[in-house]
GROMACS .gro file of C-alpha atoms in nm:
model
  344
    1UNK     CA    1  -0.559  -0.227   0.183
    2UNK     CA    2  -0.836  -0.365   0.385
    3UNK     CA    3  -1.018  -0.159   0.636
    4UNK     CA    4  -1.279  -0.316   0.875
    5UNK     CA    5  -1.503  -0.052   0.973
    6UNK     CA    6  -1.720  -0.324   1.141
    7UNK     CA    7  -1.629  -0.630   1.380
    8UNK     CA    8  -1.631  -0.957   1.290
    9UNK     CA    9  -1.633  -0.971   0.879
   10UNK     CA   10  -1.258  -1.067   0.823
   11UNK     CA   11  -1.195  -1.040   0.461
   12UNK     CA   12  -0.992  -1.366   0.343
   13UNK     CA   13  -0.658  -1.301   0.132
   14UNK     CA   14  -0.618  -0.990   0.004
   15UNK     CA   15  -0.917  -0.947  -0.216
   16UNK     CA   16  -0.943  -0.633  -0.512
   17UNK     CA   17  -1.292  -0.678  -0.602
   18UNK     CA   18  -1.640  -0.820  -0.467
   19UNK     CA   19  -1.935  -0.933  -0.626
   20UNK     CA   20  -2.266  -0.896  -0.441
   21UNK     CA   21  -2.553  -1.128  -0.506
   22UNK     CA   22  -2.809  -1.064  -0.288
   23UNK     CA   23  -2.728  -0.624  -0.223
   24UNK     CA   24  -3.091  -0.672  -0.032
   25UNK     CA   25  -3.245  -0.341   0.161
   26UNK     CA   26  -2.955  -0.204   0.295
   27UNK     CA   27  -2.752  -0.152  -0.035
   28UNK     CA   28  -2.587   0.160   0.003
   29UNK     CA   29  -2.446   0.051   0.331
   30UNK     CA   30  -2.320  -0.251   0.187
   31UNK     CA   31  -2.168  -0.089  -0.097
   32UNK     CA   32  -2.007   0.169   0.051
   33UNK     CA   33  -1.851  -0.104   0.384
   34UNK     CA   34  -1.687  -0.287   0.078
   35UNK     CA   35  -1.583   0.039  -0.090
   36UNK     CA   36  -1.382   0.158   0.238
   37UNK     CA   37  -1.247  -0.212   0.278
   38UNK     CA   38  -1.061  -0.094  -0.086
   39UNK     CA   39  -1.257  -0.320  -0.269
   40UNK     CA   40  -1.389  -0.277  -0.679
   41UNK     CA   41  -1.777  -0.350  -0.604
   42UNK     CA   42  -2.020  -0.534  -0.844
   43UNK     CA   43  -2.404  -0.556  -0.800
   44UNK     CA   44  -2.530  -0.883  -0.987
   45UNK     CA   45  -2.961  -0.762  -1.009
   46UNK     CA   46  -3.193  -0.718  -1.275
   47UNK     CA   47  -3.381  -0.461  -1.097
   48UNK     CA   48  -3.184  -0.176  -0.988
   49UNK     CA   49  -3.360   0.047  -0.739
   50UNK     CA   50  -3.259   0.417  -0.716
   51UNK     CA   51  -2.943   0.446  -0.484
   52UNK     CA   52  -2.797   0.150  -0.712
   53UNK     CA   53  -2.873   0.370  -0.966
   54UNK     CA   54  -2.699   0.668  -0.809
   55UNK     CA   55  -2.413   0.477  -0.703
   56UNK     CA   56  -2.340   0.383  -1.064
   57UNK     CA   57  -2.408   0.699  -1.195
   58UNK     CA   58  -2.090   0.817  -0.927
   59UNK     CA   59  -1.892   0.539  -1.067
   60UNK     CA   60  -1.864   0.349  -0.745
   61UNK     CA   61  -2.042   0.046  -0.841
   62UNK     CA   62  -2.059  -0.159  -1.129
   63UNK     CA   63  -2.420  -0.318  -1.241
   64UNK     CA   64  -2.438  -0.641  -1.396
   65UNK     CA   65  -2.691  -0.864  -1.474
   66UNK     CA   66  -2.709  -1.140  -1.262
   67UNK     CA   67  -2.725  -1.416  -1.562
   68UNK     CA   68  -2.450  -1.312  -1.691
   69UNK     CA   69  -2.183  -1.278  -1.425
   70UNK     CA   70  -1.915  -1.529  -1.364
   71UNK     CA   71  -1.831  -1.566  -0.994
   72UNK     CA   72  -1.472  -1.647  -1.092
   73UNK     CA   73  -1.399  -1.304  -1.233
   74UNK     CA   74  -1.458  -1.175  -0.886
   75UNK     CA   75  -1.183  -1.223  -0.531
   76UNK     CA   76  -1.487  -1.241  -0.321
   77UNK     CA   77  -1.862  -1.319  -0.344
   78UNK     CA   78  -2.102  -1.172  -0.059
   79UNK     CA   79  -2.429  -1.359  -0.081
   80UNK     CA   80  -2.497  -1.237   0.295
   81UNK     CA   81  -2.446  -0.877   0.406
   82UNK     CA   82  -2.553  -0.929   0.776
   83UNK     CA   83  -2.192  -0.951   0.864
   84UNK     CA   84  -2.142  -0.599   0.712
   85UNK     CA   85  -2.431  -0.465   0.922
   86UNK     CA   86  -2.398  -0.586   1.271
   87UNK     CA   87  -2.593  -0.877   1.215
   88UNK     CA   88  -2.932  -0.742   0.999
   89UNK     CA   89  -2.938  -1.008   0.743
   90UNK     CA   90  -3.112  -0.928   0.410
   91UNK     CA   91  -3.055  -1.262   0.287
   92UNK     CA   92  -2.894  -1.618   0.414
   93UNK     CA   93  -2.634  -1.696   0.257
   94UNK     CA   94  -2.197  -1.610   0.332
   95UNK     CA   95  -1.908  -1.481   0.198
   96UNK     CA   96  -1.687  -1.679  -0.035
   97UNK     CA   97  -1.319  -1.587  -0.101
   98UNK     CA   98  -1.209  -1.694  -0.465
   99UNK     CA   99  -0.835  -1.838  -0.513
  100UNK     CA  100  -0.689  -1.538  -0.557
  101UNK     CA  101  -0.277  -1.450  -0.614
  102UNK     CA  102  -0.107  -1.260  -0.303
  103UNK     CA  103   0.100  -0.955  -0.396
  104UNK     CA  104   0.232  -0.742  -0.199
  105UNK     CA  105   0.164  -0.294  -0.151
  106UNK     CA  106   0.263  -0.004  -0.013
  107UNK     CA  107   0.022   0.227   0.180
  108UNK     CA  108   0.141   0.596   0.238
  109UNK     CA  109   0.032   0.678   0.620
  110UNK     CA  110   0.057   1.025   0.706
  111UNK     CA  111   0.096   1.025   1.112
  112UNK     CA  112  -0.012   1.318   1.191
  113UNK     CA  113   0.251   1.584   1.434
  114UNK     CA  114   0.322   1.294   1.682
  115UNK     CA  115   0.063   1.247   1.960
  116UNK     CA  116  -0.087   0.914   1.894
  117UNK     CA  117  -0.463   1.070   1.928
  118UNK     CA  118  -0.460   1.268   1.572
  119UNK     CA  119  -0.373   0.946   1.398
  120UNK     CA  120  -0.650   0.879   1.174
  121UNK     CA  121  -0.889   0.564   1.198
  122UNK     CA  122  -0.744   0.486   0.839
  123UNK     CA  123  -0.377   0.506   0.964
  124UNK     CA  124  -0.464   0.284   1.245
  125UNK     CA  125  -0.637   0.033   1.003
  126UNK     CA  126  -0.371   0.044   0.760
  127UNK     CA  127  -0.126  -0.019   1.063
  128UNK     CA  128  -0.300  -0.317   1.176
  129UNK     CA  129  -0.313  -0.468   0.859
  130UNK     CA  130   0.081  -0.443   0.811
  131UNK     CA  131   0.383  -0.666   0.734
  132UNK     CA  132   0.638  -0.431   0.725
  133UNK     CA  133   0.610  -0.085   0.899
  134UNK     CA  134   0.891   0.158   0.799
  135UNK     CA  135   0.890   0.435   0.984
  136UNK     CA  136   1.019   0.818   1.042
  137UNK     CA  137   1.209   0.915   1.409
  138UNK     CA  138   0.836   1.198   1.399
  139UNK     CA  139   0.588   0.968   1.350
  140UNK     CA  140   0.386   0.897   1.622
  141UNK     CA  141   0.574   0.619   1.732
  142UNK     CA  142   0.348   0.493   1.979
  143UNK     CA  143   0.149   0.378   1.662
  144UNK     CA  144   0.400   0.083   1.635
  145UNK     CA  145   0.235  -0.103   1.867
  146UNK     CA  146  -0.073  -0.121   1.665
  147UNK     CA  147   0.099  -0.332   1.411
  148UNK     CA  148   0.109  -0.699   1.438
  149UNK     CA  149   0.356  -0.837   1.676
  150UNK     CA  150   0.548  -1.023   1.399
  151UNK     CA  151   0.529  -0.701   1.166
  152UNK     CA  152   0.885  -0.647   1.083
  153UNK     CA  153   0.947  -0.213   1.189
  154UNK     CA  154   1.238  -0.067   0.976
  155UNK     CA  155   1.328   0.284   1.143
  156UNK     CA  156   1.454   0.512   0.858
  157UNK     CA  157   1.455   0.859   1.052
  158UNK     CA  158   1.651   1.164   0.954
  159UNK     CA  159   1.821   1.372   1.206
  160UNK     CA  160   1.867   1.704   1.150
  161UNK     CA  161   2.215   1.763   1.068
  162UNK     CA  162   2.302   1.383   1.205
  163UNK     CA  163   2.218   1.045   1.147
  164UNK     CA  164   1.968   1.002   0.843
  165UNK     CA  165   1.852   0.723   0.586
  166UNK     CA  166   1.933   0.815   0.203
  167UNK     CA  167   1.580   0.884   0.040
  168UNK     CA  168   1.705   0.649  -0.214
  169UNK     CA  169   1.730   0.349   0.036
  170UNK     CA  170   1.403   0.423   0.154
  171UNK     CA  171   1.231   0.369  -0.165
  172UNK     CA  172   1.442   0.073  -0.230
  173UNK     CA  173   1.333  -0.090   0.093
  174UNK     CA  174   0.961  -0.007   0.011
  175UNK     CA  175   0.980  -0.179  -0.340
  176UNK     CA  176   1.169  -0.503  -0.208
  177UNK     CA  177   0.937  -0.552   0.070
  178UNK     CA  178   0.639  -0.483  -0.139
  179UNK     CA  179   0.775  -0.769  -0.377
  180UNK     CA  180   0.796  -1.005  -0.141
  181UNK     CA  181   0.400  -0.984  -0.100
  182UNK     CA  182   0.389  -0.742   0.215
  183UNK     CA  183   0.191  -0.509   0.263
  184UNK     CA  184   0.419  -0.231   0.361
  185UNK     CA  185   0.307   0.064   0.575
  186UNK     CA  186   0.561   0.427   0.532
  187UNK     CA  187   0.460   0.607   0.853
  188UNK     CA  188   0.565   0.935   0.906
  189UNK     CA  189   0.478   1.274   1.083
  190UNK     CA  190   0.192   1.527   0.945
  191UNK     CA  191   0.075   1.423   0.606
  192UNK     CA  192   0.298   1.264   0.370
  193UNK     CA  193   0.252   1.507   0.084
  194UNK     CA  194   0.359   1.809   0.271
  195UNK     CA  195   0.698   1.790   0.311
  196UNK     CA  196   0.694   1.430   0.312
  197UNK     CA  197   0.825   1.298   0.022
  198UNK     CA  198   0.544   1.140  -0.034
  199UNK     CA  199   0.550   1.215  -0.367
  200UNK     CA  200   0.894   1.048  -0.453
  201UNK     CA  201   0.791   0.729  -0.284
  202UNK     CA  202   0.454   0.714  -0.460
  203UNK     CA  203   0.696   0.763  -0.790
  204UNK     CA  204   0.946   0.488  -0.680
  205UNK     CA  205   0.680   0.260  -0.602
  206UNK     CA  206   0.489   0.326  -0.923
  207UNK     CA  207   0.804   0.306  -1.149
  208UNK     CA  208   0.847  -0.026  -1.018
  209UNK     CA  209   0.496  -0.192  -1.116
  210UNK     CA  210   0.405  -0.177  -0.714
  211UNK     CA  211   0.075  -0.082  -0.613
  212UNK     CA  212   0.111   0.212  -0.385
  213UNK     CA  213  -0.217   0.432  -0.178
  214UNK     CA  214  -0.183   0.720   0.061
  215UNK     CA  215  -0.425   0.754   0.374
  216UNK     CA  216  -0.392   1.143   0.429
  217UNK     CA  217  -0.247   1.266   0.782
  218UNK     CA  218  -0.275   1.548   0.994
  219UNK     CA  219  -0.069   1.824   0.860
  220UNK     CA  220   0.134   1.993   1.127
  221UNK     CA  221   0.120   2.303   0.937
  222UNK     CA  222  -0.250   2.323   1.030
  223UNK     CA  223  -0.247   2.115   1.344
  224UNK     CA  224   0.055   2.293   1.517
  225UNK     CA  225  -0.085   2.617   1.539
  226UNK     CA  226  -0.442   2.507   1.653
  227UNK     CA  227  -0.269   2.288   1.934
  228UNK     CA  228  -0.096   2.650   2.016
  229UNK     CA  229  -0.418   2.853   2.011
  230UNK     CA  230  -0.321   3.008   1.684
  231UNK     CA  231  -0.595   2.990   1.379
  232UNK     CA  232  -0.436   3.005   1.029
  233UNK     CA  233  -0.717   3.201   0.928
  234UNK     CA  234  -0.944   3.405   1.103
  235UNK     CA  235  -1.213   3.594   0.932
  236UNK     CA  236  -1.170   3.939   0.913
  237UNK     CA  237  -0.820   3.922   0.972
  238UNK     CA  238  -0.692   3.667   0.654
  239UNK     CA  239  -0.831   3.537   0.391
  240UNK     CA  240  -0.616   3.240   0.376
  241UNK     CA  241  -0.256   3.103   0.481
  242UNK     CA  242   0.068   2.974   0.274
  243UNK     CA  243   0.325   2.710   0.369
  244UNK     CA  244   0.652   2.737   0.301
  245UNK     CA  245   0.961   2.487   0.349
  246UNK     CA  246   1.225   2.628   0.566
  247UNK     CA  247   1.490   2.375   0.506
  248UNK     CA  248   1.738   2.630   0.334
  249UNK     CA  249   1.733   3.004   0.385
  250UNK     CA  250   1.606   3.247   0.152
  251UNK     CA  251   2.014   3.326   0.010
  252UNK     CA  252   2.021   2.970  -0.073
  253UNK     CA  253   1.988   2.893  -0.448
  254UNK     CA  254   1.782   2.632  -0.385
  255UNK     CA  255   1.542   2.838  -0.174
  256UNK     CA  256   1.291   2.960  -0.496
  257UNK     CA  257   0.989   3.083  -0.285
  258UNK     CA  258   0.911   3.459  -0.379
  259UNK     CA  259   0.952   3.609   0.003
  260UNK     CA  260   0.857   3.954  -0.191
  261UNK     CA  261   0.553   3.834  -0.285
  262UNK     CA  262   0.467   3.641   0.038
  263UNK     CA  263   0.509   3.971   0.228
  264UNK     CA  264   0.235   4.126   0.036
  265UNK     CA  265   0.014   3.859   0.007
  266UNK     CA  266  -0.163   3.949   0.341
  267UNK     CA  267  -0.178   3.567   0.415
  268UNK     CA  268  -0.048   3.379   0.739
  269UNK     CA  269   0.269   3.262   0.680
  270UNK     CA  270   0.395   2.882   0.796
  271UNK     CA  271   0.702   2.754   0.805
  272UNK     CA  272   0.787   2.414   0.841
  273UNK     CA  273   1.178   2.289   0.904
  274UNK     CA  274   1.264   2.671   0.949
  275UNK     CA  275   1.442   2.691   1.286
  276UNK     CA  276   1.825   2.685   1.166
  277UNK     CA  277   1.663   2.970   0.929
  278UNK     CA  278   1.391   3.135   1.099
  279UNK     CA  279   1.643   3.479   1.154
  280UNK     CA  280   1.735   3.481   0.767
  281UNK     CA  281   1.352   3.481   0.660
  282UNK     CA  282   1.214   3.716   0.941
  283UNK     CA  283   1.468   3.927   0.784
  284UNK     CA  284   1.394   3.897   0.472
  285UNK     CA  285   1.004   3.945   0.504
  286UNK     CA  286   1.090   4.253   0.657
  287UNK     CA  287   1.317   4.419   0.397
  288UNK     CA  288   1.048   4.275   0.133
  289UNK     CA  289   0.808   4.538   0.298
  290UNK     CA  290   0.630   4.279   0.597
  291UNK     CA  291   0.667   4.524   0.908
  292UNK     CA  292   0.848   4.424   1.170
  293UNK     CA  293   0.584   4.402   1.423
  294UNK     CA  294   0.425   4.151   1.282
  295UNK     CA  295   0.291   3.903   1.531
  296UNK     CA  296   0.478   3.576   1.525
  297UNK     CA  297   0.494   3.224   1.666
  298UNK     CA  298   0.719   2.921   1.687
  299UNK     CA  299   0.549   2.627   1.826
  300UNK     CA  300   0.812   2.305   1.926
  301UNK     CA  301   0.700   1.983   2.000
  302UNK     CA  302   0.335   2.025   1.888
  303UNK     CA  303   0.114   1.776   2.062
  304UNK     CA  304   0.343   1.618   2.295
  305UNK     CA  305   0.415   1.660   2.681
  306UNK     CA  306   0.728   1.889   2.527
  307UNK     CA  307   0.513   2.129   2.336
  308UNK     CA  308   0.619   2.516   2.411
  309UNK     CA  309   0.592   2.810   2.249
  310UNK     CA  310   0.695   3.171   2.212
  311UNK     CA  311   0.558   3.488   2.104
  312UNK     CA  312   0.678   3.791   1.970
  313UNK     CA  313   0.711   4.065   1.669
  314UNK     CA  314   0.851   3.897   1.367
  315UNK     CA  315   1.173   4.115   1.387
  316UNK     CA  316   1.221   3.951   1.734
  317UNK     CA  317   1.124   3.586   1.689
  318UNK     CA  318   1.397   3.429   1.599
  319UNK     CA  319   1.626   3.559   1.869
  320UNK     CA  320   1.292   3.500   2.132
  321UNK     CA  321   1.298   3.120   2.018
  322UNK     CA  322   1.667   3.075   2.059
  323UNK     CA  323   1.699   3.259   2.406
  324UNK     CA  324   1.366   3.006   2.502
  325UNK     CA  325   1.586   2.656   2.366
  326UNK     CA  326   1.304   2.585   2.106
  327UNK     CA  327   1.444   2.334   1.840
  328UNK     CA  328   1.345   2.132   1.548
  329UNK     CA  329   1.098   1.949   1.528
  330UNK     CA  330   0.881   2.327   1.552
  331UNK     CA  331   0.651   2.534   1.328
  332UNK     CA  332   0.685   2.920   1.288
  333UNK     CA  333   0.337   3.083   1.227
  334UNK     CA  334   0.405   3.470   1.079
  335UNK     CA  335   0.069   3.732   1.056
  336UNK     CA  336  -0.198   3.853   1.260
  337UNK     CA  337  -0.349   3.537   1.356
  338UNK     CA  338  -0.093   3.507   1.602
  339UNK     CA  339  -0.247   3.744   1.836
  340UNK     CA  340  -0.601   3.701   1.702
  341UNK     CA  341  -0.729   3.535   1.974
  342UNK     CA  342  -0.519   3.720   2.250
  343UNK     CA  343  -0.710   3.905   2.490
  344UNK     CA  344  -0.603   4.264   2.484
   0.00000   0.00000   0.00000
């Protein structure tokens, strides 16, 4: 992937590694502009100063001695850095793009829980630099239009207990795509490694000789709450939170998260995809020793104009978030955080 964290320094092709020539006064900065553009960075100089040094000794730049470097083993040569520094040129000079072969990528984009504000910088970079966008029915859609306009968008969303796109086809669209040459861009909601299935596409994609990266997303399991008024933690109160999938109820074999454990663990509790279940887990808790007055939360809609919210004991919430018409998408937040910052 190429990020451009500064205007006006296009990076030709789609270039894996850099050679600089000339790293001047300002080499960290240079350094460090190619590192975030995704690039393998070499510094061709006799005469290391110190933050070369360090920046070796970190293992994010190569040092090589500038008689013995061939320019050809490199995608792109930067003999001037101005262009990565707003114009403050070290040394005259350009940037020269070696012949270089075009293959194609998949970048992992968490979303973030929908409003278009918590996508990241690096989503919107990644989305800009797209061929193929393939996206989820709770990403922030509104992130489309950051794309290019000839970016082919493939909508693979899953509705709960309706429509949906086999996990199976999704990785098989993200390999073909990424053969072609695109550079293929998997948006979805919150972060794609928490409840994403992040981890099967990265697998799919890897399996298949395709390079694959993930730019991290918001987590609405974290997000949610905070948009609600509700810290995970609070000191004094917990020491730290769990999240837990909600998808099946705690009877269902599949379900293998130790609810006795949970209810002892003096942690907030999170549940993501729990609506359909929220009743057979408050339930639960409870009988696992979790008292019923437990201050809970279920948060729908995070983010958007849609968001609302209920309160109430945990023996109550369920039946509070029914009676209020809260549905999926919506986070249930279980402890004393709930009320932590409630005036009383």
């Amino acid at each position: 992937m190429q990020t451009e964290p500064t205007a006006g320094w296009p990076l030709p092709g789609r270039p894996e590694s850099a050679l600089v020539t000339r790293p001047g006064p300002r080499a960290s900065e240079t350094v460090h502009a190619l590192l975030d553009r995704g690039l393998r960075v070499t510094v061709a100089t006799g005469s290391p100063d110190a933050r070369l040094r360090d920046l070796a000794g970190r293992g994010l730049v190569a040092l090589a001695d500038p008689g013995a470097t061939d320019l050809a083993d490199f995608d792109v040569v930067i003999r001037d850095t101005a262009h990565l520094h707003g114009g403050d040129a070290d040394a005259p000079g350009r940037c020269d793009a070696q012949p270089g072969r075009q293959r194609g990528e998949v970048l992992l984009v968490g979303g973030g829980p929908g409003p278009l504000g918590l996508l990241t910088l690096a989503g919107a970079e990644a989305l800009r630099a797209a061929d193929v966008v393939v996206y989820d029915r709770l990403a922030p859609l509104g992130a489309l239009d950051l794309a290019p306009a000839d970016a082919e968008r493939v909508p693979v969303g899953k509705i709960p207990r309706g429509e949906f796109t086999p996990q199976e086809q999704i990785n098989a669209i993200l390999v073909d795509r990424a053969r072609q040459g695109a550079t293929v861009v998997r948006l979805k909601g919150g972060d794609s490694f928490v409840f994403g299935r992040g981890g099967e596409e990265w697998l799919a994609c890897a399996s298949a000789g395709i390079p694959v990266r993930v730019v991290p997303g918001v987590t609405s399991a974290v997000a949610v709450p905070g948009l609600a008024g509700v810290p995970v933690t609070h000191r004094a109160v917990t020491p730290g939170f769990v999240v837990v999938s909600g998808h099946v109820g705690p009877d269902d074999p599949r379900n293998q998260v130790d609810w006795a454990a949970l209810a002892g663990a003096g942690l907030t509790i999170v549940v993501l995809m729990g609506v359909a279940t929220l009743a057979a887990i408050a339930e639960r808790l409870v009988v696992c020793g979790l008292p019923g007055d437990t201050p809970a939360a279920v948060v729908a809609d995070g983010g958007l104009p849609s968001q609302r919210q209920v309160t109430a004991p945990l023996e109550q919430v369920a039946q509070a978030a029914q009676q209020a018409g809260l549905g999926a998408p919506a986070v249930a937040i279980i402890g004393p955080t709930v009320a932590a910052l409630t005036p009383g």
